[in-house]
Amino acid sequence: GVLILLLSANALAADFAWGFGGSSYQTEGAWNVGGKEPNVYDQWYHSAAHASDANADVTVDQYHRYKDDLKLLPTLDATLYRFSVSWSRVMHNCTGMPNEEGIAFYGSMIDEIINNGAVPFLTMFHWDLPQACYDQFQGFNNDKIISAFMQYATVLFNAYGDRVKYWLTVNEAESNCKFGYQQGRLAPGLVQASYQATIDCVARTQKLHAAVVKMARTGNFNGYEKLWKFGFPSNVDWYETGSVYSASVAANRNLARAGWYHDPLVFGDYKQDVIDAFLVEPDNADAMGTPPPAFSDADKLVLAGTVDFIAMNYYSTSGIPVSAEEVPSGAGCPLLCWQHVYSKGLREMANWYYNRYNLDIILTEVGYAAPDEATLPLDQVINNPNRLAFWKTHLQAISDAIEIDKLPIKGLLIWSLTDNFEWGYYDQKFGAVYIEGLGVAGASLNRIVKNSTYFVADYFRGKKYNNPFVAGNKQGGVN
Ligand code: GBH
């Protein structure tokens, strides 16, 4: 009787695993070590115009400390780890010879992830384009980025495809395009007047993603390519019906953001409701009012079916009254608080994705930059009640989505493992781990785990979900 009970309880447990994420420019440092060439962020923050800004020359020095950092994973029973490869660390001159030292670095990182019992999620591109690609053809402002990226992807597939199964091609295409190539607020700093430039750049990035995935699926790399899974992490703020947005406005905005990202990669093109949603709301400064470009028939064939799961980044919900926010707004405060904390938005967005695409969902980023952590004394940072409250509500929303809504949310990658360089600032602290003296020259950069991180680990231990992921292909077969 007991055995049967145990077996059936096990059979009922949902498939889910969790871990942490980070990105190369934000965490590695070692900007000119090991044969790494400058990327557009090195160039940007070293330029005269930004000489007084913070930069990520050192940041959390993960390049030298990754082995120790990754040891944290098994102590928390965390089994996923997302990192990005810095293109200019592994290839010379944009598309020139591979840099063997850089290739070996990420190979060692992947081995350490696997040795610590975790599954690597490899982000191919998290915005730190080789400066050489920008100098040669303006990077993502030119279709030449597609063939250049395919050469880069070939290097990654050959080097890591035996141990990496989960690939994220381009992180947040809209953020990269808008901030880097239209508004010029981040590197490489190109300014173009119209949001149309962002829309065109996103379409180019979708074609790039599709070309890389098709290359993987039709190519012959190392015998493991049939096992690889691909995602395209989206940045979509959820819009909530309420006093600010009517139901139809909120629905249109969600369609025009979430559908814009994933319709082409699932269906081969935008469905009509996405195009209608773009046209309907001319007051929105961003996506609305400007139609997305038409894809050619040839493009549509390549685009369709190029994501194996929905890679969902979630931080914030727009249109809720301040009184509905579960904890104080995070990130960007006090100047421009952009993170409105509302866990129900996560659950609603995940439902939206599943209803539309019927695919597994992996939460590729969820996190909180408590607005006060830059100024509080250490013990209050480590025990921050707002961070704890954030995780309580968001873990509840995730498990409700899994257990009540029956959504196939298969993974959570907490953004981020450590406090790091938040694209211009060190005072927006998303980390599960505090870094002593981050941003201060010569600081110890000692790691201290925040207490809310132990809460997360205990929460998932209690859930006893089944881990659906299988470590590197050499390690344990396939799922
Ligand atoms: C992600 O971007 C990135 O993938 C990651 O690198 C980053 O560290 C993390 O999230 C936290 O920000 O200043 O009011 O104009 C999140 C999407 C979109 C969030 C732009 C900040 C700026 C809002 N980002 N947004 S505002």
Short mmCIF file of C-alpha atoms and ligand atoms in Angstrom, two decimals:
data_model
loop_
_atom_site.label_atom_id
_atom_site.label_comp_id
_atom_site.label_asym_id
_atom_site.label_seq_id
_atom_site.Cartn_x
_atom_site.Cartn_y
_atom_site.Cartn_z
CA GLY A 1 0.00 0.00 0.00
CA VAL A 2 2.70 2.47 0.99
CA LEU A 3 4.69 1.74 -2.13
CA ILE A 4 1.71 2.30 -4.39
CA LEU A 5 0.93 5.52 -2.59
CA LEU A 6 4.49 6.74 -3.05
CA LEU A 7 4.51 5.79 -6.70
CA SER A 8 1.26 7.57 -7.42
CA ALA A 9 2.31 10.67 -5.52
CA ASN A 10 5.45 10.69 -7.61
CA ALA A 11 3.49 10.27 -10.80
CA LEU A 12 1.36 13.27 -9.91
CA ALA A 13 4.27 15.61 -9.22
CA ALA A 14 4.76 18.14 -11.97
CA ASP A 15 7.92 18.45 -14.03
CA PHE A 16 9.91 21.46 -12.94
CA ALA A 17 13.45 22.58 -12.08
CA TRP A 18 15.03 25.86 -11.10
CA GLY A 19 18.33 27.67 -10.98
CA PHE A 20 19.98 30.98 -11.77
CA GLY A 21 21.03 33.11 -14.70
CA GLY A 22 23.54 35.79 -15.61
CA SER A 23 25.23 37.27 -18.66
CA SER A 24 28.80 37.73 -19.83
CA TYR A 25 29.20 41.51 -19.84
CA GLN A 26 27.30 41.95 -16.60
CA THR A 27 29.32 39.40 -14.61
CA GLU A 28 32.60 38.29 -16.17
CA GLY A 29 34.93 41.27 -16.00
CA ALA A 30 38.35 40.33 -17.41
CA TRP A 31 37.44 42.50 -20.37
CA ASN A 32 40.84 42.25 -22.02
CA VAL A 33 42.08 38.95 -20.58
CA GLY A 34 42.59 35.65 -22.39
CA GLY A 35 42.60 37.09 -25.88
CA LYS A 36 39.21 38.76 -25.55
CA GLU A 37 38.69 41.63 -27.93
CA PRO A 38 36.53 44.72 -27.15
CA ASN A 39 32.79 44.51 -27.49
CA VAL A 40 30.44 47.43 -28.05
CA TYR A 41 29.95 47.85 -24.28
CA ASP A 42 33.69 48.01 -23.64
CA GLN A 43 33.91 50.66 -26.33
CA TRP A 44 30.86 52.56 -24.99
CA TYR A 45 31.95 52.71 -21.36
CA HIS A 46 35.56 53.46 -22.25
CA SER A 47 34.59 56.33 -24.53
CA ALA A 48 35.09 59.93 -23.40
CA ALA A 49 31.32 60.46 -23.19
CA HIS A 50 30.96 57.69 -20.60
CA ALA A 51 34.30 57.92 -18.83
CA SER A 52 32.60 58.98 -15.58
CA ASP A 53 30.02 56.15 -15.68
CA ALA A 54 30.53 52.81 -14.04
CA ASN A 55 31.71 50.01 -16.35
CA ALA A 56 32.04 46.24 -16.23
CA ASP A 57 35.81 45.94 -16.66
CA VAL A 58 35.86 43.99 -13.38
CA THR A 59 32.22 43.73 -12.19
CA VAL A 60 31.84 40.51 -10.13
CA ASP A 61 34.96 38.96 -11.69
CA GLN A 62 33.10 35.80 -12.54
CA TYR A 63 35.75 35.02 -15.16
CA HIS A 64 38.13 34.17 -12.33
CA ARG A 65 35.61 33.03 -9.71
CA TYR A 66 33.10 30.89 -11.61
CA LYS A 67 34.31 27.64 -10.08
CA ASP A 68 33.57 28.84 -6.57
CA ASP A 69 30.34 30.54 -7.62
CA LEU A 70 28.95 27.41 -9.20
CA LYS A 71 29.56 25.38 -6.05
CA LEU A 72 26.58 27.18 -4.57
CA LEU A 73 24.17 25.36 -6.90
CA PRO A 74 24.22 21.91 -5.26
CA THR A 75 24.02 23.41 -1.77
CA LEU A 76 20.66 24.90 -2.77
CA ASP A 77 19.56 21.94 -4.91
CA ALA A 78 19.46 24.31 -7.86
CA THR A 79 19.88 22.36 -11.10
CA LEU A 80 19.77 24.91 -13.93
CA TYR A 81 22.31 27.58 -14.79
CA ARG A 82 22.07 30.14 -17.57
CA PHE A 83 25.08 32.08 -18.81
CA SER A 84 25.97 33.89 -22.02
CA VAL A 85 29.00 33.57 -24.23
CA SER A 86 30.84 36.76 -25.06
CA TRP A 87 31.28 36.58 -28.82
CA SER A 88 34.45 38.71 -28.76
CA ARG A 89 36.00 36.27 -26.28
CA VAL A 90 35.64 33.29 -28.60
CA MET A 91 36.21 34.79 -32.07
CA HIS A 92 38.71 37.25 -33.45
CA ASN A 93 37.60 40.24 -35.48
CA CYS A 94 33.87 39.36 -35.53
CA THR A 95 34.00 36.36 -37.87
CA GLY A 96 37.68 35.52 -37.92
CA MET A 97 39.59 32.69 -36.30
CA PRO A 98 38.29 31.17 -33.05
CA ASN A 99 40.18 32.23 -29.92
CA GLU A 100 41.08 28.90 -28.35
CA GLU A 101 41.61 30.38 -24.90
CA GLY A 102 38.11 31.84 -24.88
CA ILE A 103 36.64 28.60 -26.23
CA ALA A 104 38.37 26.71 -23.42
CA PHE A 105 37.05 29.12 -20.81
CA TYR A 106 33.39 28.43 -21.61
CA GLY A 107 34.15 24.74 -22.03
CA SER A 108 35.43 24.71 -18.47
CA MET A 109 32.41 26.72 -17.29
CA ILE A 110 30.07 24.18 -18.88
CA ASP A 111 31.98 21.29 -17.31
CA GLU A 112 31.75 22.95 -13.90
CA ILE A 113 28.00 23.51 -14.30
CA ILE A 114 27.55 19.84 -15.11
CA ASN A 115 29.94 18.71 -12.38
CA ASN A 116 27.81 20.64 -9.91
CA GLY A 117 24.74 18.71 -10.99
CA ALA A 118 23.22 21.44 -13.13
CA VAL A 119 22.07 21.78 -16.74
CA PRO A 120 23.63 24.57 -18.79
CA PHE A 121 21.44 27.05 -20.66
CA LEU A 122 23.70 28.80 -23.13
CA THR A 123 22.69 32.30 -24.26
CA MET A 124 24.49 32.91 -27.52
CA PHE A 125 24.03 36.65 -27.43
CA HIS A 126 23.28 38.95 -24.51
CA TRP A 127 23.98 42.28 -26.26
CA ASP A 128 27.82 42.39 -26.04
CA LEU A 129 28.49 42.42 -29.78
CA PRO A 130 32.15 42.42 -30.87
CA GLN A 131 33.05 46.00 -31.68
CA ALA A 132 34.55 44.61 -34.89
CA CYS A 133 31.08 43.52 -36.06
CA TYR A 134 29.81 47.04 -35.49
CA ASP A 135 32.79 48.66 -37.20
CA GLN A 136 32.47 46.34 -40.19
CA PHE A 137 28.73 46.49 -40.86
CA GLN A 138 26.85 48.22 -38.01
CA GLY A 139 25.90 45.00 -36.29
CA PHE A 140 22.17 44.49 -35.88
CA ASN A 141 21.42 47.45 -38.12
CA ASN A 142 22.47 45.40 -41.16
CA ASP A 143 21.31 42.04 -42.54
CA LYS A 144 24.97 41.01 -42.59
CA ILE A 145 24.54 40.23 -38.90
CA ILE A 146 22.67 37.08 -39.95
CA SER A 147 25.52 35.35 -41.76
CA ALA A 148 28.06 36.61 -39.22
CA PHE A 149 25.99 35.18 -36.39
CA MET A 150 25.68 31.86 -38.23
CA GLN A 151 29.46 31.64 -38.32
CA TYR A 152 29.61 32.41 -34.61
CA ALA A 153 26.87 29.88 -33.87
CA THR A 154 28.79 27.24 -35.82
CA VAL A 155 31.77 27.77 -33.53
CA LEU A 156 29.54 27.39 -30.45
CA PHE A 157 27.75 24.31 -31.77
CA ASN A 158 31.03 22.59 -32.57
CA ALA A 159 32.66 23.53 -29.29
CA TYR A 160 29.81 22.93 -26.85
CA GLY A 161 27.07 21.00 -28.60
CA ASP A 162 28.10 17.73 -26.98
CA ARG A 163 27.35 19.10 -23.50
CA VAL A 164 24.83 21.88 -24.11
CA LYS A 165 21.31 20.98 -25.05
CA TYR A 166 19.42 24.23 -24.31
CA TRP A 167 20.29 27.24 -26.45
CA LEU A 168 18.94 30.77 -26.17
CA THR A 169 19.87 32.59 -29.35
CA VAL A 170 19.35 36.30 -28.66
CA ASN A 171 18.29 37.75 -25.33
CA GLU A 172 15.49 40.31 -25.52
CA ALA A 173 15.74 41.34 -29.15
CA GLU A 174 13.58 44.41 -28.56
CA SER A 175 15.79 45.70 -25.72
CA ASN A 176 18.92 45.18 -27.82
CA CYS A 177 17.38 46.88 -30.84
CA LYS A 178 15.61 49.72 -29.09
CA PHE A 179 18.29 50.80 -26.64
CA GLY A 180 21.31 50.02 -28.81
CA TYR A 181 20.20 50.76 -32.36
CA GLN A 182 17.30 53.21 -32.15
CA GLN A 183 17.26 55.28 -28.96
CA GLY A 184 21.02 55.07 -28.54
CA ARG A 185 20.74 54.83 -24.75
CA LEU A 186 23.00 51.78 -24.62
CA ALA A 187 25.81 50.45 -26.81
CA PRO A 188 26.52 50.72 -29.65
CA GLY A 189 24.52 53.93 -29.30
CA LEU A 190 23.03 54.27 -32.76
CA VAL A 191 20.21 56.83 -32.84
CA GLN A 192 17.38 56.49 -35.33
CA ALA A 193 14.31 58.68 -35.10
CA SER A 194 11.51 56.21 -35.54
CA TYR A 195 10.45 53.16 -33.58
CA GLN A 196 10.15 51.57 -37.03
CA ALA A 197 13.93 51.05 -36.83
CA THR A 198 13.41 48.95 -33.70
CA ILE A 199 10.65 46.95 -35.38
CA ASP A 200 12.84 46.29 -38.42
CA CYS A 201 15.74 45.29 -36.19
CA VAL A 202 13.55 42.86 -34.25
CA ALA A 203 12.37 41.27 -37.51
CA ARG A 204 16.01 40.93 -38.59
CA THR A 205 16.79 39.30 -35.25
CA GLN A 206 13.92 36.85 -35.69
CA LYS A 207 15.28 35.91 -39.11
CA LEU A 208 18.71 35.47 -37.55
CA HIS A 209 17.27 33.21 -34.85
CA ALA A 210 15.42 31.14 -37.45
CA ALA A 211 18.46 30.83 -39.69
CA VAL A 212 20.56 29.57 -36.79
CA VAL A 213 17.95 27.03 -35.73
CA LYS A 214 17.41 25.79 -39.28
CA MET A 215 21.17 25.44 -39.66
CA ALA A 216 21.26 23.35 -36.50
CA ARG A 217 18.38 21.17 -37.62
CA THR A 218 19.66 20.51 -41.11
CA GLY A 219 23.36 20.44 -40.30
CA ASN A 220 25.75 17.80 -39.17
CA PHE A 221 27.76 18.99 -36.21
CA ASN A 222 28.74 16.34 -33.71
CA GLY A 223 25.92 13.85 -33.59
CA TYR A 224 24.06 15.64 -30.82
CA GLU A 225 22.36 18.31 -32.93
CA LYS A 226 19.04 16.48 -33.13
CA LEU A 227 18.73 16.82 -29.35
CA TRP A 228 19.20 20.56 -29.13
CA LYS A 229 16.33 22.79 -27.98
CA PHE A 230 16.02 26.46 -28.84
CA GLY A 231 14.37 29.47 -27.25
CA PHE A 232 14.20 33.23 -27.87
CA PRO A 233 13.93 35.07 -24.55
CA SER A 234 11.29 37.75 -24.70
CA ASN A 235 10.93 41.00 -22.76
CA VAL A 236 7.21 41.57 -22.47
CA ASP A 237 5.75 43.68 -19.71
CA TRP A 238 2.28 42.42 -18.92
CA TYR A 239 -0.60 44.89 -19.27
CA GLU A 240 -3.33 44.59 -16.70
CA THR A 241 -6.91 45.67 -17.16
CA GLY A 242 -7.93 48.27 -14.59
CA SER A 243 -8.14 51.98 -14.04
CA VAL A 244 -5.39 52.74 -16.56
CA TYR A 245 -6.15 50.33 -19.38
CA SER A 246 -9.54 49.06 -20.52
CA ALA A 247 -9.79 45.34 -21.19
CA SER A 248 -9.46 45.84 -24.93
CA VAL A 249 -6.45 48.14 -24.64
CA ALA A 250 -4.68 45.77 -22.27
CA ALA A 251 -5.47 42.82 -24.55
CA ASN A 252 -4.16 44.68 -27.58
CA ARG A 253 -0.95 45.62 -25.88
CA ASN A 254 -0.30 42.08 -24.73
CA LEU A 255 -0.95 40.81 -28.24
CA ALA A 256 1.26 43.44 -29.83
CA ARG A 257 4.15 42.62 -27.49
CA ALA A 258 3.98 38.90 -26.82
CA GLY A 259 2.55 37.99 -30.23
CA TRP A 260 5.09 40.16 -31.97
CA TYR A 261 7.94 38.16 -30.44
CA HIS A 262 6.69 34.63 -30.81
CA ASP A 263 4.05 34.42 -33.56
CA PRO A 264 6.63 34.35 -36.37
CA LEU A 265 8.79 31.78 -34.60
CA VAL A 266 5.86 29.45 -33.99
CA PHE A 267 3.50 30.07 -36.92
CA GLY A 268 5.93 31.53 -39.47
CA ASP A 269 4.18 34.91 -39.45
CA TYR A 270 2.09 37.22 -37.29
CA LYS A 271 -1.51 36.22 -37.08
CA GLN A 272 -3.94 38.92 -38.13
CA ASP A 273 -4.92 39.78 -34.55
CA VAL A 274 -1.31 40.79 -33.80
CA ILE A 275 -1.19 43.06 -36.83
CA ASP A 276 -4.57 44.53 -35.88
CA ALA A 277 -3.32 45.08 -32.33
CA PHE A 278 -0.31 46.99 -33.64
CA LEU A 279 -2.55 49.32 -35.63
CA VAL A 280 -5.25 49.90 -33.08
CA GLU A 281 -3.48 51.86 -30.38
CA PRO A 282 -1.71 54.85 -31.85
CA ASP A 283 -1.04 56.44 -28.46
CA ASN A 284 1.62 53.96 -27.37
CA ALA A 285 5.11 55.34 -27.85
CA ASP A 286 6.50 51.92 -28.58
CA ALA A 287 5.06 49.03 -30.53
CA MET A 288 1.63 50.41 -31.31
CA GLY A 289 0.62 52.30 -34.40
CA THR A 290 3.43 50.99 -36.58
CA PRO A 291 2.81 47.73 -38.41
CA PRO A 292 5.48 45.02 -38.27
CA PRO A 293 7.17 44.32 -41.61
CA ALA A 294 5.79 41.63 -43.88
CA PHE A 295 7.95 38.53 -44.10
CA SER A 296 8.56 36.98 -47.51
CA ASP A 297 7.18 33.51 -48.22
CA ALA A 298 10.71 32.15 -48.07
CA ASP A 299 11.25 33.79 -44.67
CA LYS A 300 8.01 32.33 -43.34
CA LEU A 301 9.12 28.82 -44.17
CA VAL A 302 12.37 29.32 -42.27
CA LEU A 303 10.74 31.09 -39.31
CA ALA A 304 7.98 28.59 -38.57
CA GLY A 305 8.58 26.19 -35.72
CA THR A 306 11.97 27.50 -34.64
CA VAL A 307 11.30 27.62 -30.90
CA ASP A 308 11.01 24.46 -28.84
CA PHE A 309 9.76 26.30 -25.78
CA ILE A 310 8.64 29.78 -24.82
CA ALA A 311 11.53 31.56 -23.10
CA MET A 312 9.70 34.05 -20.92
CA ASN A 313 11.44 36.88 -19.06
CA TYR A 314 9.09 38.46 -16.53
CA TYR A 315 9.66 41.46 -14.26
CA SER A 316 6.73 43.83 -14.21
CA THR A 317 3.07 44.50 -14.90
CA SER A 318 1.86 47.84 -16.23
CA GLY A 319 -1.44 49.51 -15.47
CA ILE A 320 -1.90 48.43 -11.87
CA PRO A 321 -2.49 51.01 -9.14
CA VAL A 322 0.39 51.48 -6.72
CA SER A 323 -1.82 50.02 -4.00
CA ALA A 324 -1.90 46.69 -5.89
CA GLU A 325 1.88 46.35 -5.92
CA GLU A 326 2.94 43.57 -3.60
CA VAL A 327 6.22 45.15 -2.58
CA PRO A 328 7.74 48.54 -3.43
CA SER A 329 8.61 49.06 -7.07
CA GLY A 330 12.04 47.75 -7.89
CA ALA A 331 14.80 48.69 -10.33
CA GLY A 332 15.54 52.19 -11.51
CA CYS A 333 14.21 53.82 -8.33
CA PRO A 334 13.93 56.50 -7.22
CA LEU A 335 14.41 58.18 -10.60
CA LEU A 336 12.38 55.96 -12.89
CA CYS A 337 11.04 52.90 -11.14
CA TRP A 338 10.16 50.52 -13.94
CA GLN A 339 9.49 47.30 -12.05
CA HIS A 340 5.91 47.13 -10.77
CA VAL A 341 5.67 44.06 -8.61
CA TYR A 342 2.57 42.02 -9.29
CA SER A 343 2.93 38.24 -9.35
CA LYS A 344 -0.53 37.70 -10.83
CA GLY A 345 0.86 39.25 -14.02
CA LEU A 346 3.38 36.41 -14.29
CA ARG A 347 0.64 33.83 -13.99
CA GLU A 348 -1.60 35.60 -16.50
CA MET A 349 1.23 36.00 -18.99
CA ALA A 350 2.16 32.34 -18.75
CA ASN A 351 -1.47 31.41 -19.37
CA TRP A 352 -1.54 33.72 -22.36
CA TYR A 353 1.54 32.04 -23.83
CA TYR A 354 0.27 28.54 -23.30
CA ASN A 355 -3.18 29.29 -24.70
CA ARG A 356 -1.70 30.79 -27.82
CA TYR A 357 1.27 28.52 -28.52
CA ASN A 358 0.69 25.29 -26.65
CA LEU A 359 4.42 24.98 -25.91
CA ASP A 360 6.43 24.34 -22.77
CA ILE A 361 7.41 27.51 -20.94
CA ILE A 362 10.74 28.20 -19.31
CA LEU A 363 10.95 31.33 -17.18
CA THR A 364 14.33 32.48 -18.42
CA GLU A 365 14.41 35.54 -16.13
CA VAL A 366 12.42 36.46 -13.04
CA GLY A 367 13.95 38.74 -10.43
CA TYR A 368 13.70 41.82 -8.28
CA ALA A 369 15.99 44.77 -7.65
CA ALA A 370 14.91 45.86 -4.18
CA PRO A 371 15.13 49.66 -4.37
CA ASP A 372 16.79 50.03 -0.99
CA GLU A 373 19.58 47.46 -1.23
CA ALA A 374 22.07 49.99 -2.50
CA THR A 375 21.90 51.98 0.72
CA LEU A 376 20.98 49.57 3.53
CA PRO A 377 23.53 48.15 5.96
CA LEU A 378 24.71 44.67 5.12
CA ASP A 379 22.53 42.71 7.53
CA GLN A 380 19.42 44.44 6.19
CA VAL A 381 20.46 43.67 2.63
CA ILE A 382 20.99 40.00 3.42
CA ASN A 383 17.64 39.85 5.25
CA ASN A 384 15.75 42.19 2.96
CA PRO A 385 12.02 41.71 3.68
CA ASN A 386 10.94 43.11 0.32
CA ARG A 387 13.06 40.59 -1.56
CA LEU A 388 11.64 37.80 0.57
CA ALA A 389 8.08 39.03 -0.06
CA PHE A 390 8.79 39.22 -3.79
CA TRP A 391 9.85 35.57 -3.88
CA LYS A 392 6.98 34.40 -1.70
CA THR A 393 4.39 35.86 -4.05
CA HIS A 394 6.19 34.92 -7.25
CA LEU A 395 6.89 31.33 -6.24
CA GLN A 396 3.26 31.02 -5.29
CA ALA A 397 2.21 32.38 -8.69
CA ILE A 398 4.53 29.93 -10.46
CA SER A 399 3.30 26.92 -8.51
CA ASP A 400 -0.33 28.00 -8.95
CA ALA A 401 0.28 28.20 -12.68
CA ILE A 402 1.79 24.70 -12.61
CA GLU A 403 -0.57 23.00 -10.17
CA ILE A 404 -3.90 24.80 -10.66
CA ASP A 405 -3.70 26.09 -14.23
CA LYS A 406 -1.77 22.95 -15.30
CA LEU A 407 0.65 24.96 -17.39
CA PRO A 408 3.82 23.21 -18.56
CA ILE A 409 6.19 25.67 -16.90
CA LYS A 410 9.29 23.49 -16.86
CA GLY A 411 11.92 25.79 -15.44
CA LEU A 412 12.74 28.97 -13.57
CA LEU A 413 16.01 30.81 -13.98
CA ILE A 414 16.25 33.41 -11.26
CA TRP A 415 17.73 36.66 -12.44
CA SER A 416 20.40 36.73 -11.28
CA LEU A 417 22.87 34.56 -9.40
CA THR A 418 24.82 37.57 -8.16
CA ASP A 419 24.37 41.31 -8.00
CA ASN A 420 26.07 42.57 -11.14
CA PHE A 421 26.45 45.39 -13.64
CA GLU A 422 22.94 46.51 -14.47
CA TRP A 423 23.73 48.21 -17.79
CA GLY A 424 25.17 51.41 -16.40
CA TYR A 425 24.65 50.94 -12.68
CA TYR A 426 25.73 48.86 -9.73
CA ASP A 427 22.94 50.09 -7.45
CA GLN A 428 20.16 48.02 -9.03
CA LYS A 429 20.78 44.76 -7.24
CA PHE A 430 19.00 41.76 -8.70
CA GLY A 431 21.30 39.19 -7.14
CA ALA A 432 20.44 36.14 -5.09
CA VAL A 433 23.98 36.60 -3.82
CA TYR A 434 25.38 39.87 -2.51
CA ILE A 435 28.84 40.98 -3.67
CA GLU A 436 30.90 42.91 -1.17
CA GLY A 437 32.18 46.19 -2.59
CA LEU A 438 30.73 45.66 -6.05
CA GLY A 439 31.76 48.55 -8.29
CA VAL A 440 34.45 49.78 -5.88
CA ALA A 441 38.02 49.48 -7.16
CA GLY A 442 40.03 46.88 -5.28
CA ALA A 443 37.07 45.58 -3.23
CA SER A 444 37.04 42.02 -1.94
CA LEU A 445 34.02 41.04 -4.05
CA ASN A 446 33.25 38.45 -1.40
CA ARG A 447 30.02 36.53 -1.94
CA ILE A 448 27.24 36.44 0.68
CA VAL A 449 24.05 34.52 -0.04
CA LYS A 450 20.90 36.56 0.65
CA ASN A 451 18.51 34.84 3.01
CA SER A 452 15.59 34.96 0.58
CA THR A 453 17.65 32.62 -1.62
CA TYR A 454 17.52 29.94 1.08
CA PHE A 455 13.78 30.50 1.22
CA VAL A 456 13.54 29.75 -2.52
CA ALA A 457 15.57 26.57 -2.13
CA ASP A 458 13.43 25.37 0.78
CA TYR A 459 10.25 26.20 -1.09
CA PHE A 460 11.15 23.96 -4.02
CA ARG A 461 12.49 21.20 -1.78
CA GLY A 462 9.04 21.16 -0.24
CA LYS A 463 7.38 20.94 -3.63
CA LYS A 464 9.26 17.81 -4.68
CA TYR A 465 8.78 18.48 -8.37
CA ASN A 466 10.33 16.02 -10.84
CA ASN A 467 13.35 17.43 -12.61
CA PRO A 468 12.61 17.07 -16.36
CA PHE A 469 16.03 18.20 -17.48
CA VAL A 470 18.94 15.98 -18.29
CA ALA A 471 22.45 17.25 -17.83
CA GLY A 472 24.91 17.52 -20.70
CA ASN A 473 24.31 14.94 -23.38
CA LYS A 474 27.52 13.10 -22.60
CA GLN A 475 26.41 12.87 -19.01
CA GLY A 476 23.06 11.23 -19.06
CA GLY A 477 21.34 10.55 -22.33
CA VAL A 478 18.38 12.54 -23.48
CA ASN A 479 14.89 13.45 -22.55
C1 GBH B 1 16.66 42.15 -18.61
O1 GBH B 1 16.17 43.32 -19.17
C2 GBH B 1 18.02 41.81 -19.16
O2 GBH B 1 17.95 40.62 -19.92
C3 GBH B 1 19.07 41.67 -18.12
O3 GBH B 1 20.32 41.77 -18.70
C4 GBH B 1 18.86 42.70 -17.04
O4 GBH B 1 19.89 42.65 -16.09
C5 GBH B 1 17.56 42.41 -16.37
O5 GBH B 1 16.52 42.23 -17.27
C6 GBH B 1 17.14 43.45 -15.36
O6 GBH B 1 16.88 44.67 -15.95
O7 GBH B 1 14.50 52.75 -17.66
O8 GBH B 1 12.11 52.93 -17.49
O9 GBH B 1 13.15 52.98 -19.65
C7 GBH B 1 14.87 43.65 -18.67
C8 GBH B 1 14.10 44.50 -19.62
C9 GBH B 1 13.75 46.65 -20.48
C10 GBH B 1 14.21 46.38 -18.16
C11 GBH B 1 14.00 48.13 -20.33
C12 GBH B 1 14.54 47.85 -18.04
C13 GBH B 1 14.14 50.03 -18.89
C14 GBH B 1 12.97 50.75 -18.37
N1 GBH B 1 14.48 45.88 -19.49
N2 GBH B 1 13.77 48.60 -18.98
S1 GBH B 1 13.21 52.49 -18.29
#
